[in-house]
Amino acid sequence: MNHPAPTPWKVAVTHEPTRRAAPPEPVHDGPRYPFDHHAEGFAHDPWSTYRELRERCPVAWSDRYDDGFWVVSRYADVQAVAMDDAGFSSDREVVLPATRVGRIIPLNADPPDLTRYRHLLNPWFARPAIERLETEILAFTTQRIDAFIETGRCDLVTDLANPVPAMTTLALIGLPVEEWHAFAEPIHRSSYHRAGHPERDAATVAIGGLRGRMRDELAARRRAPREDLLTGLVRAEAEGTIDAQEAEDLAVMVLIGGVDTTMAALSSAFLRIQRDPALRERLIGEPALLGPAIEELLRVDPPVQGFARTVTRGCVVGGQAMAAGETLFMLWGAANRDPEAFPDPDAVRVDRSPNRHLTFGIGGHRCLGATLARAEMRIVLTEVLRRLPDFAIDEAGVELPDTIGIVNGIVREPATFTPGPRIGA
Ligand code: HEM
């Protein structure tokens, strides 16, 4: 692993001047590391693997999955790759190994299509639209907490962190929120089991069913428009901006993007707060700290650990030569703990500034739902710290998923707290 260390912050991606006509034979002549983000035990401690990668072979070749891939772990390199849509394509699945849930866009698109799709979706994710959704997010949160607050016990994931983001996403899309469970479950099962696991295979089939449902809903909006995202998509279709398949692929992306990720972020945040009594005290005493605290919680426990790209032309990343056609995996999770970018990277520092974490990605594909996710986290955490401030998670009952290779979250967090009154209607 005698890889030449790149100069932090100056590392850029250098490309050969011309695009190759056809992909050459892969070279893979760099340092090798048996990196596998779905490996047994990885969910319990990805951080030591990330540290080793950053320190010993920040750009390394892993033989796992299909034809193998480059794994990129330093902040500067991950950032440079993510900012370069021409050199690194998202046209194939960005999840490794591929989930086979079908094309979802804008995630699996390159410019100029990427620009067209984002331009279309942007108004639905802009601040004014999210501010309008906030009343609903609070109502969902109140309803879910009311359901258990008198008992003094709950599961913070299954009773709260799971339903609120799912209901919010359905409300945004224009689907019935009471069906949140049917929409969310296949997505969780697909994320939380390895490829080849029967649950994952069943989830893939079920997600195919959700696609069918989305097609039906889009057809219904063509007949009877409403004020929702689905109607926005069929209007764009009528104007010729997108076709029917693209409308479906965009709607499915918003569903998949919104459900699992925010649930994972909340579940990790609850556990961090539980394990850090001083942090809990500060957040209860100084609610204004919640905004920066959420950024820090998102940095240390990013729900999406990494996404892939396909190298489009010969290039050098962090000193390592790569060939067109090769796959590269950007580790947001490792970049977020890179000491070159974040002093004392493993510590949760509420007042860390600047805090340019890569949890929502960066560049042309930066998460469209970032403002929404932050609003959900702020509302849910505010209500939890206000209504069940002494929640105590029974750590023996905490259940991690089989794999955090797609989404890094927690499956169960049984908790007790001092019972309180219902406040909803
Ligand atoms: C804490 C919660 C979330 C995290 C950590 C997260 C993370 C990410 C990341 C890392 C990307 C970049 C993908 C890439 O570079 O290839 C992304 C893209 C995306 N996210 Fe999120 N996301 C979150 C919440 C949401 C929500 C709530 C929605 C919608 C309801 C959403 C919708 C999307 C969409 C549509 C894209 C595709 C953007 C594109 O490819 O141009 N996300 N997300």
Coordinates of C-alpha atoms and ligand atoms in Angstrom, one line a residue:
M1 CA 0.0 0.0 0.0
N2 CA 2.8 2.4 -0.9
H3 CA 0.5 5.0 -2.3
P4 CA 1.9 8.5 -2.8
A5 CA 0.0 10.7 -0.3
P6 CA -1.9 13.5 -2.0
T7 CA -1.5 17.1 -0.7
P8 CA -4.6 17.7 1.3
W9 CA -6.9 20.4 0.0
K10 CA -4.9 20.8 -3.2
V11 CA -5.8 17.4 -4.6
A12 CA -7.8 17.7 -7.7
V13 CA -8.8 15.3 -10.3
T14 CA -6.6 15.5 -13.4
H15 CA -7.9 14.1 -16.6
E16 CA -6.3 13.0 -19.8
P17 CA -7.0 15.8 -22.3
T18 CA -9.2 13.8 -24.6
R19 CA -12.1 11.4 -23.9
R20 CA -11.1 7.8 -24.8
A21 CA -13.0 6.3 -27.7
A22 CA -13.5 3.0 -25.9
P23 CA -12.8 1.9 -22.3
P24 CA -9.4 0.4 -22.1
E25 CA -8.6 -2.7 -20.1
P26 CA -8.9 -1.8 -16.4
V27 CA -5.4 -1.3 -14.8
H28 CA -6.1 -1.7 -11.1
D29 CA -2.4 -1.2 -10.4
G30 CA -2.8 0.7 -7.2
P31 CA -2.9 -0.3 -3.6
R32 CA -5.4 -3.0 -2.8
Y33 CA -7.7 -3.2 0.3
P34 CA -10.4 -5.8 0.8
F35 CA -13.0 -3.1 1.5
D36 CA -16.5 -4.3 1.8
H37 CA -19.2 -2.0 3.2
H38 CA -21.6 -4.9 3.5
A39 CA -19.1 -7.1 5.4
E40 CA -20.2 -8.9 8.6
G41 CA -19.5 -6.6 11.5
F42 CA -18.9 -3.5 9.4
A43 CA -22.1 -2.0 10.8
H44 CA -20.7 -2.1 14.3
D45 CA -17.6 -0.1 13.5
P46 CA -17.0 1.3 10.0
W47 CA -14.8 4.1 11.5
S48 CA -11.7 2.1 12.1
T49 CA -11.8 0.8 8.5
Y50 CA -12.2 4.4 7.3
R51 CA -9.3 5.5 9.4
E52 CA -7.0 2.8 8.1
L53 CA -8.0 3.6 4.5
R54 CA -7.4 7.3 4.9
E55 CA -4.0 6.8 6.6
R56 CA -2.6 3.9 4.6
C57 CA -4.3 3.8 1.2
P58 CA -6.7 6.7 0.7
V59 CA -7.4 5.5 -2.8
A60 CA -7.5 1.7 -2.9
W61 CA -8.8 -1.0 -5.2
S62 CA -11.3 -3.5 -3.7
D63 CA -12.0 -6.7 -5.6
R64 CA -15.6 -7.0 -4.2
Y65 CA -18.7 -6.7 -6.2
D66 CA -18.9 -7.2 -10.0
D67 CA -15.7 -6.1 -11.4
G68 CA -14.3 -4.4 -8.3
F69 CA -14.0 -0.7 -7.5
W70 CA -11.8 2.1 -6.3
V71 CA -12.6 3.2 -2.8
V72 CA -11.9 6.9 -2.1
S73 CA -11.8 8.0 1.5
R74 CA -10.2 11.4 2.0
Y75 CA -12.3 14.5 2.1
A76 CA -10.5 16.4 -0.6
D77 CA -10.6 13.5 -3.0
V78 CA -14.3 12.7 -2.4
Q79 CA -15.2 16.3 -2.8
A80 CA -13.2 16.6 -6.1
V81 CA -14.8 13.5 -7.5
A82 CA -18.4 14.5 -6.5
M83 CA -17.9 18.0 -8.1
D84 CA -16.9 16.5 -11.4
D85 CA -20.0 15.2 -13.2
A86 CA -18.2 15.0 -16.6
G87 CA -15.3 12.9 -15.3
F88 CA -17.5 10.6 -13.0
S89 CA -20.8 9.5 -14.3
S90 CA -23.9 8.6 -12.2
D91 CA -25.6 7.0 -15.2
R92 CA -25.3 3.5 -13.7
E93 CA -26.6 2.6 -10.2
V94 CA -24.7 4.5 -7.6
V95 CA -25.3 1.8 -5.0
L96 CA -22.8 -1.1 -4.7
P97 CA -23.7 -3.8 -5.5
A98 CA -26.6 -2.6 -7.5
T99 CA -30.0 -2.7 -5.8
R100 CA -31.9 -3.5 -9.0
V101 CA -34.8 -1.3 -8.0
G102 CA -34.8 0.2 -11.5
R103 CA -33.6 3.6 -12.7
I104 CA -34.2 6.5 -10.3
I105 CA -33.6 10.0 -11.3
P106 CA -31.9 12.5 -10.9
L107 CA -29.7 10.1 -9.0
N108 CA -28.9 8.0 -12.1
A109 CA -28.5 10.9 -14.5
D110 CA -25.7 13.0 -15.9
P111 CA -25.9 16.5 -17.3
P112 CA -27.7 17.8 -19.3
D113 CA -30.6 15.5 -18.2
L114 CA -29.5 16.0 -14.6
T115 CA -30.0 19.8 -14.9
R116 CA -33.4 19.3 -16.5
Y117 CA -34.6 17.0 -13.7
R118 CA -33.3 19.2 -10.9
H119 CA -34.8 22.3 -12.4
L120 CA -38.1 20.6 -12.4
L121 CA -37.9 19.3 -8.8
N122 CA -36.2 22.3 -7.3
P123 CA -39.4 24.3 -6.4
W124 CA -40.8 21.3 -4.4
F125 CA -37.6 21.3 -2.2
A126 CA -37.0 25.0 -1.9
R127 CA -37.3 26.7 1.5
P128 CA -40.8 28.2 0.9
A129 CA -42.2 24.7 0.0
I130 CA -40.5 23.1 3.0
E131 CA -41.8 25.8 5.3
R132 CA -45.3 25.0 4.2
L133 CA -44.7 21.3 5.0
E134 CA -43.5 22.1 8.5
T135 CA -47.0 22.3 10.0
E136 CA -47.7 18.8 8.7
I137 CA -44.3 17.5 10.0
L138 CA -45.2 18.8 13.5
A139 CA -48.7 17.3 13.3
F140 CA -47.3 13.9 12.3
T141 CA -44.7 14.2 15.2
T142 CA -47.4 15.2 17.7
Q143 CA -49.7 12.4 16.6
R144 CA -47.0 9.7 16.9
I145 CA -45.7 10.9 20.3
D146 CA -49.3 11.2 21.6
A147 CA -49.8 7.6 20.7
F148 CA -47.3 6.4 23.3
I149 CA -46.5 9.3 25.7
E150 CA -49.0 8.2 28.4
T151 CA -47.4 4.8 28.6
G152 CA -43.8 5.9 29.4
R153 CA -42.4 3.6 26.8
C154 CA -41.9 3.4 23.1
D155 CA -39.5 2.4 20.4
L156 CA -37.9 5.6 19.2
V157 CA -37.3 4.1 15.7
T158 CA -40.5 2.1 15.0
D159 CA -42.8 4.6 16.7
L160 CA -41.2 7.8 15.7
A161 CA -38.1 8.0 13.5
N162 CA -39.7 5.6 11.0
P163 CA -43.2 7.0 10.6
V164 CA -42.5 10.7 10.6
P165 CA -40.1 10.8 7.6
A166 CA -42.3 8.3 5.7
M167 CA -45.5 10.3 6.3
T168 CA -43.7 13.5 5.4
T169 CA -42.4 12.1 2.1
L170 CA -45.9 10.8 1.2
A171 CA -47.4 14.2 2.0
L172 CA -44.9 15.9 -0.3
I173 CA -45.5 13.5 -3.1
G174 CA -49.2 13.5 -2.7
L175 CA -49.8 9.9 -1.5
P176 CA -52.1 8.9 1.4
V177 CA -50.0 9.3 4.6
E178 CA -52.0 6.6 6.4
E179 CA -50.3 4.1 4.0
W180 CA -46.8 5.1 5.2
H181 CA -46.0 1.6 6.5
A182 CA -46.7 -0.1 3.2
F183 CA -44.5 2.4 1.4
A184 CA -41.7 2.5 3.9
E185 CA -41.2 -1.2 4.7
P186 CA -39.9 -2.5 1.3
I187 CA -37.5 0.5 1.2
H188 CA -36.1 -0.3 4.7
R189 CA -35.8 -4.0 3.9
S190 CA -34.0 -3.3 0.7
S191 CA -31.5 -1.0 2.5
Y192 CA -31.0 -3.1 5.6
H193 CA -30.2 -6.5 4.1
R194 CA -27.3 -7.6 1.9
A195 CA -27.7 -8.6 -1.7
G196 CA -28.7 -12.2 -1.9
H197 CA -30.7 -12.1 1.4
P198 CA -34.2 -13.4 0.9
E199 CA -35.6 -10.3 2.6
R200 CA -33.8 -8.1 0.1
D201 CA -35.0 -10.1 -2.8
A202 CA -38.6 -9.8 -1.5
A203 CA -38.1 -6.1 -1.0
T204 CA -37.0 -5.6 -4.6
V205 CA -40.2 -7.3 -5.8
A206 CA -42.2 -5.1 -3.4
I207 CA -40.5 -2.0 -4.7
G208 CA -41.5 -3.1 -8.2
G209 CA -45.1 -3.0 -6.8
L210 CA -44.6 0.5 -5.4
R211 CA -43.5 1.5 -8.9
G212 CA -46.8 0.2 -10.3
R213 CA -48.7 2.1 -7.6
M214 CA -46.8 5.3 -8.6
R215 CA -47.8 4.7 -12.3
D216 CA -51.4 4.4 -11.2
E217 CA -51.2 7.6 -9.1
L218 CA -49.7 9.5 -12.0
A219 CA -52.5 8.2 -14.3
A220 CA -55.0 9.4 -11.7
R221 CA -53.4 12.9 -11.6
R222 CA -53.6 13.1 -15.4
R223 CA -57.4 12.7 -15.1
A224 CA -57.8 14.7 -11.9
P225 CA -55.0 17.1 -11.1
R226 CA -54.3 18.1 -7.5
E227 CA -51.8 20.4 -5.8
D228 CA -49.0 17.9 -5.3
L229 CA -45.7 16.7 -6.6
L230 CA -47.3 14.0 -8.7
T231 CA -49.4 16.6 -10.4
G232 CA -46.3 18.8 -11.0
L233 CA -44.8 15.8 -12.8
V234 CA -47.8 15.2 -15.0
R235 CA -47.9 18.9 -15.9
A236 CA -44.2 18.7 -16.9
E237 CA -45.1 15.7 -18.9
A238 CA -47.9 17.6 -20.7
E239 CA -45.5 20.4 -21.4
G240 CA -43.0 18.0 -23.0
T241 CA -40.3 18.5 -20.3
I242 CA -40.3 14.8 -19.3
D243 CA -41.9 11.7 -20.5
A244 CA -44.1 9.2 -18.6
Q245 CA -41.2 7.0 -17.7
E246 CA -39.2 9.9 -16.4
A247 CA -42.2 11.0 -14.3
E248 CA -42.4 7.6 -12.7
D249 CA -38.6 7.4 -12.1
L250 CA -38.6 10.9 -10.5
A251 CA -41.5 10.1 -8.2
V252 CA -39.9 6.8 -7.1
M253 CA -36.6 8.6 -6.4
V254 CA -38.3 11.1 -4.1
L255 CA -39.9 8.2 -2.2
I256 CA -36.7 6.2 -1.8
G257 CA -34.7 9.3 -1.0
G258 CA -37.0 10.6 1.7
V259 CA -37.9 7.6 3.7
D260 CA -34.8 5.7 4.9
T261 CA -32.3 8.4 5.1
T262 CA -34.0 10.7 7.6
M263 CA -35.1 7.8 9.7
A264 CA -31.5 6.7 9.9
A265 CA -30.3 10.2 10.8
L266 CA -32.9 10.5 13.6
S267 CA -32.2 7.0 15.0
S268 CA -28.4 7.8 15.2
A269 CA -29.1 11.2 16.8
F270 CA -31.2 9.7 19.5
L271 CA -28.4 7.2 20.5
R272 CA -25.8 10.0 20.4
I273 CA -27.9 12.2 22.7
Q274 CA -28.5 9.3 25.0
R275 CA -24.8 8.5 25.3
D276 CA -23.8 12.2 25.8
P277 CA -25.6 13.6 28.9
A278 CA -23.8 16.9 28.6
L279 CA -25.0 17.3 25.0
R280 CA -28.6 16.5 26.1
E281 CA -28.4 19.1 28.9
R282 CA -27.1 21.7 26.5
L283 CA -29.8 21.0 23.9
I284 CA -32.6 21.2 26.4
G285 CA -31.2 24.4 28.0
E286 CA -30.2 26.2 24.8
P287 CA -32.6 25.2 22.0
A288 CA -30.8 27.6 19.6
L289 CA -28.0 25.1 19.6
L290 CA -30.1 22.5 17.9
G291 CA -29.4 23.7 14.4
P292 CA -25.6 23.4 14.6
A293 CA -25.9 20.2 16.7
I294 CA -27.9 18.6 13.9
E295 CA -25.1 19.4 11.4
E296 CA -22.6 17.8 13.8
L297 CA -24.8 14.7 14.3
L298 CA -25.2 14.4 10.6
R299 CA -21.5 14.7 10.1
V300 CA -20.5 12.0 12.6
D301 CA -23.2 9.5 11.6
P302 CA -24.0 10.1 7.9
P303 CA -27.0 8.0 6.9
V304 CA -25.5 7.4 3.4
Q305 CA -22.0 6.1 3.9
G306 CA -21.0 6.1 0.2
F307 CA -22.1 6.3 -3.4
A308 CA -20.5 5.1 -6.6
R309 CA -19.6 6.7 -9.9
T310 CA -18.2 5.4 -13.2
V311 CA -15.0 6.9 -14.4
T312 CA -15.7 8.3 -17.9
R313 CA -12.1 9.0 -19.0
G314 CA -8.6 8.2 -17.8
C315 CA -7.8 10.3 -14.7
V316 CA -5.8 10.6 -11.5
V317 CA -7.6 10.8 -8.2
G318 CA -5.5 11.5 -5.1
G319 CA -2.4 10.4 -7.0
Q320 CA -3.9 7.2 -8.3
A321 CA -4.4 6.6 -12.0
M322 CA -7.9 5.3 -13.0
A323 CA -9.2 4.1 -16.4
A324 CA -12.5 4.8 -18.1
G325 CA -15.2 2.3 -17.3
E326 CA -13.9 1.6 -13.8
T327 CA -16.2 2.0 -10.8
L328 CA -15.3 4.3 -7.9
F329 CA -16.9 4.5 -4.5
M330 CA -16.9 7.8 -2.6
L331 CA -17.0 7.3 1.1
W332 CA -18.9 10.3 2.5
G333 CA -18.6 8.6 5.9
A334 CA -14.8 8.5 5.8
A335 CA -14.5 12.0 4.4
N336 CA -16.7 13.4 7.2
R337 CA -14.1 12.0 9.8
D338 CA -11.0 13.2 7.9
P339 CA -8.8 15.1 10.4
E340 CA -7.5 17.2 7.5
A341 CA -11.0 18.6 7.2
F342 CA -12.4 18.3 10.7
P343 CA -10.0 18.7 13.7
D344 CA -10.7 16.1 16.4
P345 CA -13.0 14.4 13.9
D346 CA -14.6 11.7 16.1
A347 CA -15.7 14.2 18.7
V348 CA -19.2 15.7 18.6
R349 CA -18.6 19.4 18.9
V350 CA -21.9 21.3 18.8
D351 CA -20.2 24.6 17.9
R352 CA -17.9 23.2 15.1
S353 CA -17.5 25.9 12.5
P354 CA -17.1 25.6 9.6
N355 CA -18.8 22.3 9.3
R356 CA -18.8 21.5 5.6
H357 CA -19.7 17.8 6.0
L358 CA -20.5 15.7 2.9
T359 CA -23.5 13.9 4.4
F360 CA -25.8 15.3 1.7
G361 CA -23.1 14.9 -1.0
I362 CA -21.8 17.9 -2.9
G363 CA -21.8 19.1 -6.5
G364 CA -24.4 18.5 -9.2
H365 CA -26.2 15.7 -7.3
R366 CA -26.2 17.3 -3.9
C367 CA -29.2 16.1 -2.0
L368 CA -32.4 17.8 -3.0
G369 CA -34.1 16.9 0.2
A370 CA -31.4 18.4 2.6
T371 CA -33.7 21.3 3.7
L372 CA -36.6 19.0 4.3
A373 CA -34.4 16.5 6.2
R374 CA -33.1 19.2 8.4
A375 CA -36.6 20.5 9.1
E376 CA -37.8 17.0 10.0
M377 CA -34.8 16.5 12.4
R378 CA -35.3 19.9 14.0
I379 CA -39.0 19.3 14.6
V380 CA -38.7 15.7 15.8
L381 CA -35.7 16.4 18.1
T382 CA -37.4 19.5 19.5
E383 CA -40.5 17.6 20.4
V384 CA -38.6 14.7 21.9
L385 CA -36.4 16.9 24.0
R386 CA -39.5 18.9 25.1
R387 CA -41.9 16.1 25.7
L388 CA -39.7 13.1 26.7
P389 CA -36.5 14.9 27.9
D390 CA -35.4 12.0 30.1
F391 CA -35.8 9.2 27.5
A392 CA -33.6 6.3 28.3
I393 CA -32.8 3.9 25.5
D394 CA -32.4 0.3 26.6
E395 CA -29.1 -0.3 24.9
A396 CA -29.5 -4.1 25.3
G397 CA -32.5 -3.9 23.0
V398 CA -30.9 -1.7 20.3
E399 CA -30.9 -3.6 17.0
L400 CA -28.6 -2.8 14.1
P401 CA -29.4 -3.8 10.6
D402 CA -27.5 -6.6 8.8
T403 CA -25.7 -4.0 6.8
I404 CA -25.2 -0.2 6.7
G405 CA -23.7 -0.4 3.2
I406 CA -26.6 1.5 1.8
V407 CA -28.2 3.3 4.7
N408 CA -26.5 3.6 8.1
G409 CA -29.3 3.6 10.7
I410 CA -30.7 1.6 13.6
V411 CA -33.7 -0.8 13.4
R412 CA -34.9 -0.7 17.1
E413 CA -34.4 1.6 20.0
P414 CA -36.7 0.6 22.9
A415 CA -36.9 3.4 25.4
T416 CA -38.6 4.5 28.6
F417 CA -39.3 8.0 29.9
T418 CA -41.5 9.8 32.4
P419 CA -45.1 9.6 31.0
G420 CA -46.7 12.8 29.9
P421 CA -50.0 14.1 28.6
R422 CA -51.3 13.9 25.0
I423 CA -51.5 17.3 23.4
G424 CA -53.1 16.7 20.0
A425 CA -56.7 16.8 19.0
Ligands
HEM1 C1 -30.7 13.0 6.4 C2 -31.3 12.7 5.4 C3 -30.7 12.6 4.0 C4 -29.5 12.2 3.6 C5 -28.3 11.9 4.5 C6 -29.4 12.2 2.1 C7 -28.3 12.0 1.4 C8 -28.2 12.2 0.0 C9 -27.0 12.1 -0.7 C10 -25.6 11.8 -0.2 C11 -27.3 12.4 -2.0 C12 -26.3 12.6 -3.2 C13 -26.3 11.5 -4.1 C14 -25.1 11.5 -5.1 O1 -24.2 12.4 -4.9 O2 -25.0 10.7 -5.9 C15 -28.7 12.6 -2.1 C16 -29.5 12.8 -3.2 C17 -30.8 12.9 -3.2 N1 -31.7 13.0 -2.2 FE1 -31.2 12.9 -0.3 N2 -30.7 12.5 1.7 C18 -31.5 12.8 2.8 C19 -32.8 13.1 2.7 C20 -33.6 13.3 1.6 C21 -35.0 13.6 1.6 C22 -35.8 13.8 2.8 C23 -35.4 13.6 0.3 C24 -36.7 13.8 -0.4 C25 -37.9 13.7 0.2 C26 -34.2 13.3 -0.5 C27 -34.1 13.2 -1.9 C28 -33.0 13.1 -2.6 C29 -32.9 13.2 -4.1 C30 -34.1 13.4 -5.0 C31 -31.6 13.1 -4.5 C32 -31.0 13.0 -5.9 C33 -30.4 14.3 -6.2 C34 -29.6 14.2 -7.5 O3 -29.1 13.1 -7.9 O4 -29.5 15.2 -8.2 N3 -33.1 13.1 0.3 N4 -29.3 12.4 -0.8

